[in-house]
Protein backbone atom coordinates (compact mmCIF):
# COMPACT_ATOMS: atom_id res chain seq x y z
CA UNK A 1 110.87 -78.51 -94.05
CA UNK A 2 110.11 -77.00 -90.96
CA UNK A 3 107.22 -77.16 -88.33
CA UNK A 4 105.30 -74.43 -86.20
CA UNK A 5 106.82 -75.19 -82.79
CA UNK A 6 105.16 -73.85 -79.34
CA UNK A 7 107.24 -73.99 -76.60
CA UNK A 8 104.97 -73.17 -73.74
CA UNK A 9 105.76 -73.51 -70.25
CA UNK A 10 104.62 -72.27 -66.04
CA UNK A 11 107.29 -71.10 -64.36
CA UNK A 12 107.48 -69.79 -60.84
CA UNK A 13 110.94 -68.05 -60.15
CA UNK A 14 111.82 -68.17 -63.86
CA UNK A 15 114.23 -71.04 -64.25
CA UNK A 16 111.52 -73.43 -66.23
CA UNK A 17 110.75 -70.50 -68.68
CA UNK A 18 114.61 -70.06 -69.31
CA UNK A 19 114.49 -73.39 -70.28
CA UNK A 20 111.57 -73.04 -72.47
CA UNK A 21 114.00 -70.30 -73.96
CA UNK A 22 117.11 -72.67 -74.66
CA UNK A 23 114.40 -75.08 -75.95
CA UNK A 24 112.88 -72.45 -78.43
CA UNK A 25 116.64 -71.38 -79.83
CA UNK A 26 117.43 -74.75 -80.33
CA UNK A 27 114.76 -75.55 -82.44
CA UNK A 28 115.34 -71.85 -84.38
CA UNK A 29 118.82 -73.44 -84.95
CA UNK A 30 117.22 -76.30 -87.15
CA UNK A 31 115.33 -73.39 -88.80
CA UNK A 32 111.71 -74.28 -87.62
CA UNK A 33 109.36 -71.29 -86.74
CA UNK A 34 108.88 -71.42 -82.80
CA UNK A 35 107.22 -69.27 -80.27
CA UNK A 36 107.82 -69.53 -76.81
CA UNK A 37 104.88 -68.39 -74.38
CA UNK A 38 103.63 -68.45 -70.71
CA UNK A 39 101.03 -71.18 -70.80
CA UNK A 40 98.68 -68.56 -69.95
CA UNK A 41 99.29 -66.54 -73.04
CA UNK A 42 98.51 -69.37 -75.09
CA UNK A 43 94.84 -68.93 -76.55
CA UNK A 44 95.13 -71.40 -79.31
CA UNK A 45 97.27 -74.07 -80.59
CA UNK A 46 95.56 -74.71 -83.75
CA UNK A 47 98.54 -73.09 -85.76
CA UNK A 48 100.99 -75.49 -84.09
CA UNK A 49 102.46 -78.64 -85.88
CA UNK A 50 104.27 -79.70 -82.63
CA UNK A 51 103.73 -78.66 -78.77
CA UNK A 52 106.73 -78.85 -76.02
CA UNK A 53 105.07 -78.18 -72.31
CA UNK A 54 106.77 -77.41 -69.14
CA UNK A 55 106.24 -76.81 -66.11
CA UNK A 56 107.65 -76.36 -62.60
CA UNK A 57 107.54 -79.30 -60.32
CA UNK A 58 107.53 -78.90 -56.50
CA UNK A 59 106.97 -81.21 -54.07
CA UNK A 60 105.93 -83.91 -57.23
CA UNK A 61 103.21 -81.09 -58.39
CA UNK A 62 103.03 -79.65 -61.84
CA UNK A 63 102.00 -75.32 -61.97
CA UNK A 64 98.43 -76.03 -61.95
CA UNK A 65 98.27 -73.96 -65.25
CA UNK A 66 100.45 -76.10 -66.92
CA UNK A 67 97.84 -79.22 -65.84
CA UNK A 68 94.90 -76.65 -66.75
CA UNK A 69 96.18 -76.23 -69.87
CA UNK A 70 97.15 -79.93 -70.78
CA UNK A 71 93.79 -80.60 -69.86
CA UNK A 72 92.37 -77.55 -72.07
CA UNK A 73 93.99 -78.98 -75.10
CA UNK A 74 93.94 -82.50 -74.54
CA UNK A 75 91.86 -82.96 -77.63
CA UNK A 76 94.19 -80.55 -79.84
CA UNK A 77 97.40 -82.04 -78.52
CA UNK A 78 95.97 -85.85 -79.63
CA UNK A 79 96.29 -84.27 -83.22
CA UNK A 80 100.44 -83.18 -82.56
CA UNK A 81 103.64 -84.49 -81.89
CA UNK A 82 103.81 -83.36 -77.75
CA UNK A 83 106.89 -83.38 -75.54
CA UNK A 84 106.49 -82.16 -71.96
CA UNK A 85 109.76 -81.51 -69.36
CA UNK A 86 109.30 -80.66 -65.89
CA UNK A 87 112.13 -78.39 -64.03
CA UNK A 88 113.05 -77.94 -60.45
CA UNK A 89 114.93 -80.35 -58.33
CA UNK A 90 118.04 -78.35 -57.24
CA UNK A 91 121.28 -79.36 -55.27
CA UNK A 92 122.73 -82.82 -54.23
CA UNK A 93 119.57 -84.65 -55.71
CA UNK A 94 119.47 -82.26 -58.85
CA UNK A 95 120.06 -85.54 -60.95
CA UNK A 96 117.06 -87.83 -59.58
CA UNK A 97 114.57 -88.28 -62.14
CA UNK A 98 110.88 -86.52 -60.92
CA UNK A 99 108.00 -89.05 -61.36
CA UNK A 100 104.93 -87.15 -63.20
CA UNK A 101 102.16 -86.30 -60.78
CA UNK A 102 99.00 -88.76 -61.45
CA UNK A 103 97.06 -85.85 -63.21
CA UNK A 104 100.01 -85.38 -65.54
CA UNK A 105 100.49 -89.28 -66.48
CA UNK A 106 96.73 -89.52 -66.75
CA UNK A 107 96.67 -86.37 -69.36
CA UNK A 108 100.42 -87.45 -71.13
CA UNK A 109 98.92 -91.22 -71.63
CA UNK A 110 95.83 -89.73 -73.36
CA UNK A 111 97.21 -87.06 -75.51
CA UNK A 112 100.26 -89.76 -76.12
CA UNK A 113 102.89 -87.89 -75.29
CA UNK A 114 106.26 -89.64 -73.51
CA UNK A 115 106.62 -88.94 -70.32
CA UNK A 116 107.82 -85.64 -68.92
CA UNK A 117 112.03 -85.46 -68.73
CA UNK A 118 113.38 -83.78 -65.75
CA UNK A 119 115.41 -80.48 -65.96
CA UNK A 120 117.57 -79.27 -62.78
CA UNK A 121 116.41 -76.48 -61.57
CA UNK A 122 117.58 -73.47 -60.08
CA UNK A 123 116.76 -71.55 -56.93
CA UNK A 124 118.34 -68.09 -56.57
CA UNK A 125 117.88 -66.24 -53.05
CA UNK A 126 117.03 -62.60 -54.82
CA UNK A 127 113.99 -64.27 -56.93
CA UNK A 128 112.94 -67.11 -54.75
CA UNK A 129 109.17 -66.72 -53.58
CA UNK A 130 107.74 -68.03 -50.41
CA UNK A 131 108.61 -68.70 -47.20
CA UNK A 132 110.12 -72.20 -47.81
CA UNK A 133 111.81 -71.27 -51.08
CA UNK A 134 113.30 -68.27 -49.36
CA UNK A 135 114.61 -70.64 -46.55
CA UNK A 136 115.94 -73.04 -49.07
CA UNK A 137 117.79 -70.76 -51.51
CA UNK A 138 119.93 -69.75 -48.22
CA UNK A 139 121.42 -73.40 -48.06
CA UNK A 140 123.06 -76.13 -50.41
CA UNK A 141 120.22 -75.97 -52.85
CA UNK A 142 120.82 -72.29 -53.83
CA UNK A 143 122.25 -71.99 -57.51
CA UNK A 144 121.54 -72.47 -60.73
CA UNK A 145 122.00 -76.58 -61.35
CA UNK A 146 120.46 -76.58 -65.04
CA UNK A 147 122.55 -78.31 -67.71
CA UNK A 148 122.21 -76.51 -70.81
CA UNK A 149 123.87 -78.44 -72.31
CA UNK A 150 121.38 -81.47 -71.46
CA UNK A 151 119.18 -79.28 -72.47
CA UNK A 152 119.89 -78.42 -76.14
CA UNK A 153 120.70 -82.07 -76.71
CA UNK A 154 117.02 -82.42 -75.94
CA UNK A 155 115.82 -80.21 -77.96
CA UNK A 156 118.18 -81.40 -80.73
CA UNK A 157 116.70 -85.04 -80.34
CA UNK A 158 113.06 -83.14 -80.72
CA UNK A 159 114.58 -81.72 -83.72
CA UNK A 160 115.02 -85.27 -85.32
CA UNK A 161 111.61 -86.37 -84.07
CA UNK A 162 110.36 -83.80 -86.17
CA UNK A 163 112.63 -84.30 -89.26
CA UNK A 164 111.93 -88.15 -88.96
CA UNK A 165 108.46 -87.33 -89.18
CA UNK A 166 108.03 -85.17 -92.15
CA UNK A 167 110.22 -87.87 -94.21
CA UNK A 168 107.92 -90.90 -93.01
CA UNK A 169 104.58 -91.35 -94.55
CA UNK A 170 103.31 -93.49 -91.39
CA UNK A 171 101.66 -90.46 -89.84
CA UNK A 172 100.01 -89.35 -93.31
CA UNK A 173 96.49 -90.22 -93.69
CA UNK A 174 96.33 -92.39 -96.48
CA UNK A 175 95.58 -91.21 -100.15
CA UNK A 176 92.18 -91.49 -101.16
CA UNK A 177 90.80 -94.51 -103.54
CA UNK A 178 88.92 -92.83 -106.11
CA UNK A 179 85.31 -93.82 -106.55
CA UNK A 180 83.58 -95.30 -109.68
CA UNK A 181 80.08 -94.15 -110.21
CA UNK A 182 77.70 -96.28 -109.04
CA UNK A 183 76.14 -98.70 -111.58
CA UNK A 184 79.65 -98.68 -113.45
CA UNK A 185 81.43 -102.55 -112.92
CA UNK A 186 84.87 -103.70 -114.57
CA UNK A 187 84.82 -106.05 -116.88
């Protein structure tokens, strides 16, 4: 059966919403109905079954409307299976794993989501913003170091999560006892 997927993420050159993308057509593959939005297009999540965040990470911060909106929804997300990614480190340390910022472990550990799993990134001169970006993309960190591959295996192991749930009954809220009317004893 499939679930109601939102793939939301904050992107800032582009590279963490084109991951969001491969994320989202992954998860169409295994025929489950997903939309994938700009955290701030994202008015309501009641309609989700299952919530992938992600967000940019520079300099070990999070888009602060990808923290506005974990902390928008933390009650909401409690209720749904949550998976959160962070994208961004580019060139010869592209592979180091990015520790979550506090406000992001805080927020993950109370929702109970696993921690975030770190993307490459990619930093292109043309759409690089900022003076530092700018001066970076015109070095060894320029190019796109995401492994899409990596990528759609993730989203593929989300896929399970999902299937693994629906065929468990450990998440189901158990069935009802029904009640005698009072006054009425076996015997």
């Amino acid at each position: 059966m499939s679930k109601k997927v939102l793939v939301a993420y904050a992107s800032k050159s582009g590279a963490t919403a084109g991951i969001a993308e491969a994320i989202g057509t992954e998860l169409r593959a295994h025929n489950h109905v997903v939309d994938v939005l700009d955290v701030n297009q994202v008015k309501d999540i009641t309609p989700y079954d299952a919530v992938v965040l992600g967000s940019a990470i520079y300099i070990r911060r999070w888009r602060r409307e990808a923290v506005r909106f974990l902390r928008h929804h933390v009650d909401e997300l409690r209720a749904r299976q949550v998976w959160l990614f962070h994208s961004g480190p580019v060139g010869p340390d592209k592979d180091e794993e990015q520790t979550m910022p506090p406000a992001v472990r805080h927020l993950a550990h109370e929702i109970g989501a696993t921690p975030a799993v770190t993307f490459p990134g990619s930093l292109d001169p043309d759409t690089a913003k900022g003076f530092l970006a700018r001066h970076m993309a015109t070095g060894d960190l320029a190019g796109d170091s995401r492994d899409w591959t990596v990528i759609r295996a993730w989203a593929t192991d989300i896929n399970a999560a999902l299937e693994a749930t629906e065929r468990s009954t450990w998440h189901r809220p158990p069935t009802p006892t029904p009640t005698r009317p009072a006054g009425h004893f076996l015997g």
